[in-house]
CSV table of C-alpha atoms in Angstrom, one decimal:
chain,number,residue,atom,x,y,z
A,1,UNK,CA,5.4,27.4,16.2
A,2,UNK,CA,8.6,27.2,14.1
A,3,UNK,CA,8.7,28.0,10.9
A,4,UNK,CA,10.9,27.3,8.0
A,5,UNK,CA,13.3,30.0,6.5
A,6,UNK,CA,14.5,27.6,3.5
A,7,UNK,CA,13.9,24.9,1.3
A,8,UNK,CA,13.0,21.6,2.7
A,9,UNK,CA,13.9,17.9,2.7
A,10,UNK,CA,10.1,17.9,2.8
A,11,UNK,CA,9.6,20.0,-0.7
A,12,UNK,CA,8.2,18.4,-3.9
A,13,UNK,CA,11.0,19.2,-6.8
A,14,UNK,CA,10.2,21.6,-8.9
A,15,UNK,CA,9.2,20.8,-12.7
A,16,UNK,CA,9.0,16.9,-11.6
A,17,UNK,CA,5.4,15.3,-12.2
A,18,UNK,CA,3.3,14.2,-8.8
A,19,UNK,CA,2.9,10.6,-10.3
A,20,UNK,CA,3.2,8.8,-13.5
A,21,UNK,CA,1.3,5.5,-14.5
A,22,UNK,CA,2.7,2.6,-14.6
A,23,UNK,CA,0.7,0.9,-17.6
A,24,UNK,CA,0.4,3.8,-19.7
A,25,UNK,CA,2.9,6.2,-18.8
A,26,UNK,CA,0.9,9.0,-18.5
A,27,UNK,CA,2.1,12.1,-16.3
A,28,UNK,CA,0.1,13.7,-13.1
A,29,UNK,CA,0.2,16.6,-11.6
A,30,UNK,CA,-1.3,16.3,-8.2
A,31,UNK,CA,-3.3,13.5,-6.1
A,32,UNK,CA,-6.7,15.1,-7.6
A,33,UNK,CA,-5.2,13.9,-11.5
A,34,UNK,CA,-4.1,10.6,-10.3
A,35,UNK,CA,-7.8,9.6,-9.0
A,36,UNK,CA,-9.3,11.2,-12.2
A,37,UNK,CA,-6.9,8.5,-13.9
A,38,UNK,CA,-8.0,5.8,-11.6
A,39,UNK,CA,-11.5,6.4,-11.9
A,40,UNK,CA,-11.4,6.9,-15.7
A,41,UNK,CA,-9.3,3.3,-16.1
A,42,UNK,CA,-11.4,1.0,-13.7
A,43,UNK,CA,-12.9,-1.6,-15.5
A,44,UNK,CA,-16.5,-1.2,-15.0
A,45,UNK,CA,-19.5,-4.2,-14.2
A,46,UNK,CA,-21.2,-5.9,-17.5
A,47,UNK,CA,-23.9,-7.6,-16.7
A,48,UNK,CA,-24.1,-9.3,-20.4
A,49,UNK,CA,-21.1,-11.6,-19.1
A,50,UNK,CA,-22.9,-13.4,-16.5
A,51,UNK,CA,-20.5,-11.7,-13.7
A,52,UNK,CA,-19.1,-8.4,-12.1
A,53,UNK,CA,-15.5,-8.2,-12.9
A,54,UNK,CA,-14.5,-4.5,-11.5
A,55,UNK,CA,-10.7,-5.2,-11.8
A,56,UNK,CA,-8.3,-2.7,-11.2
A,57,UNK,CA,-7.6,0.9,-12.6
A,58,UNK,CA,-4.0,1.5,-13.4
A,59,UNK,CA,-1.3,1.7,-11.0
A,60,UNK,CA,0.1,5.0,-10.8
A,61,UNK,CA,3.4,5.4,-9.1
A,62,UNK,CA,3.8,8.6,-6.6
A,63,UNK,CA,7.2,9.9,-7.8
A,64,UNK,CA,6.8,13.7,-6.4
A,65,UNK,CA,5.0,13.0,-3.1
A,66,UNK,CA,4.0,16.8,-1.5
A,67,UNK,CA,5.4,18.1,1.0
A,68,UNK,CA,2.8,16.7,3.7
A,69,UNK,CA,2.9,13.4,1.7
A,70,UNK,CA,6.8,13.6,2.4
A,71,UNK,CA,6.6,14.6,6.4
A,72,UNK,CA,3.8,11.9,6.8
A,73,UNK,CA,6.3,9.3,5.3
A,74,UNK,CA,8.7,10.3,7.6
A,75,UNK,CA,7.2,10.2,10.9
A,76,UNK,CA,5.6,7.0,10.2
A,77,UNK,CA,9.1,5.1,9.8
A,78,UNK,CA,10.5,7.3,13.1
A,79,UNK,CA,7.0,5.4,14.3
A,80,UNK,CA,8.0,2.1,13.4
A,81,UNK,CA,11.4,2.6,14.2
A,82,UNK,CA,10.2,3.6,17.7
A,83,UNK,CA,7.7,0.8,17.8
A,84,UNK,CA,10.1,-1.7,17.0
A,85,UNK,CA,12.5,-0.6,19.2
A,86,UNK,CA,10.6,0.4,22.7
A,87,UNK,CA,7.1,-1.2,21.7
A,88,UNK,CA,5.2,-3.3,24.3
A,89,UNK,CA,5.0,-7.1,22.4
A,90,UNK,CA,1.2,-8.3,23.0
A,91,UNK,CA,1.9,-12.2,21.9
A,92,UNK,CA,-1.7,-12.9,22.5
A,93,UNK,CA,-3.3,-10.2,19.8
A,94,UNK,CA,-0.1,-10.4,17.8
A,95,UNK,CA,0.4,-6.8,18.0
A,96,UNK,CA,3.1,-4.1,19.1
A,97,UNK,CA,1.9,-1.6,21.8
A,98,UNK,CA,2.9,2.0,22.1
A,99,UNK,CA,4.0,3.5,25.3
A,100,UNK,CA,5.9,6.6,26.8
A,101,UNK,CA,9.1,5.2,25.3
A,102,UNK,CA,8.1,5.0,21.9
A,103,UNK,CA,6.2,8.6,22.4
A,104,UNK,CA,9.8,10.1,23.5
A,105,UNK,CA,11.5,8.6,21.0
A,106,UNK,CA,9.2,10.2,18.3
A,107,UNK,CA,8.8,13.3,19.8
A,108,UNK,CA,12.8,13.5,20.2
A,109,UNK,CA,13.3,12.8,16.6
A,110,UNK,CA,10.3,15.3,15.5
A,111,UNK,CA,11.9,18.4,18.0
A,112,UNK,CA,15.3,17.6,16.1
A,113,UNK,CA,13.5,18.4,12.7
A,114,UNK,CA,11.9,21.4,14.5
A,115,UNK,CA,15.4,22.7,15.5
A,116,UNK,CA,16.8,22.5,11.7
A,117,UNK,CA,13.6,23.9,10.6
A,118,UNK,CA,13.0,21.2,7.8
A,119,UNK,CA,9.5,21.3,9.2
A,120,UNK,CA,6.5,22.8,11.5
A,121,UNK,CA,5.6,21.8,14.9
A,122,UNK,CA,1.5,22.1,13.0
A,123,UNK,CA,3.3,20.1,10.3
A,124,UNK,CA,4.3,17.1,12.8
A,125,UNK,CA,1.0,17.6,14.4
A,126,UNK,CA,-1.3,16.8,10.7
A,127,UNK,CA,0.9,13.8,10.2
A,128,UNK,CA,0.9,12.2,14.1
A,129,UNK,CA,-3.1,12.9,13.8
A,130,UNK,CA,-3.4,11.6,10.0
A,131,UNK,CA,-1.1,8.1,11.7
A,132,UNK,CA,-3.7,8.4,14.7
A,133,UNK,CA,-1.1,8.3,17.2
A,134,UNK,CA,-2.8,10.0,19.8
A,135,UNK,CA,-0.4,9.1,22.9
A,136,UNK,CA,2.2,10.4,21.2
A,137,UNK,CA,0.4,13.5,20.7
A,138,UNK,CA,-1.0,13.9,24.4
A,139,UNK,CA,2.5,13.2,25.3
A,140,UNK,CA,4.2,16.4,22.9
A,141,UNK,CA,1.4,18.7,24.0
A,142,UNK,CA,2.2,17.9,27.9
A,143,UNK,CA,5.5,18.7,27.2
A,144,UNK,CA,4.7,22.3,26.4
């Protein structure tokens, strides 16, 4: 596993709130905060009006992602990017396909993080699994 010796393209910035609302400008701290906010501003049912109008809560946006937040976002567009590029077009379904191309061309651009230590190979790993791209993790672990 590689390890990273310095600070990260992948690090949150120090001193710089998680999220901040959009409606009412209030400040977050983490993803736990933001939910507490979206709970505690979701219109809730009133029977007395003759309908359910649940609404919305605010919209908070994310303007310190964490670290995993940040190396999810990333493989995701080297995903698309891959997808785009070297997918397999089903016109039928209406949907792109992945294949061994699209797995080498992710796992190229992961190893090249790996090298510059920006990031772990367990790191990669959370954020193929959290994107449920499962060939392109059989195909990485074969290559070990």
């Amino acid at each position: 596993m590689t390890e990273t010796t310095h600070p990260s393209i992948y690090d949150p910035k120090p001193g710089v709130p998680y999220g901040t609302c959009m409606v009412c400008d209030a400040l977050f701290a983490d993803r736990a905060a933001v939910n507490a906010h979206h709970d505690a501003t979701r219109p809730v049912a009133n029977p007395s009006e003759g309908f359910v109008n649940l609404g919305r809560s605010h919209t908070v946006r994310i303007t310190n992602p964490t670290r995993p937040e940040r190396i999810r976002s990333m493989v995701e567009e080297v995903l698309e990017e891959a997808l785009r590029q070297y997918g397999d077009i089903d016109v039928g379904c209406q949907t792109i396909e992945s294949n061994a191309d699209v797995a080498e061309y992710v796992i190229d651009d992961l190893e090249r993080s790996l090298d510059r230590r920006e990031l772990t190979r367990d790191e990669a790993m959370t954020a193929l699994a959290a994107l449920h791209a499962d060939d392109v993790i059989e195909a990485w672990e074969g290559d070990e």
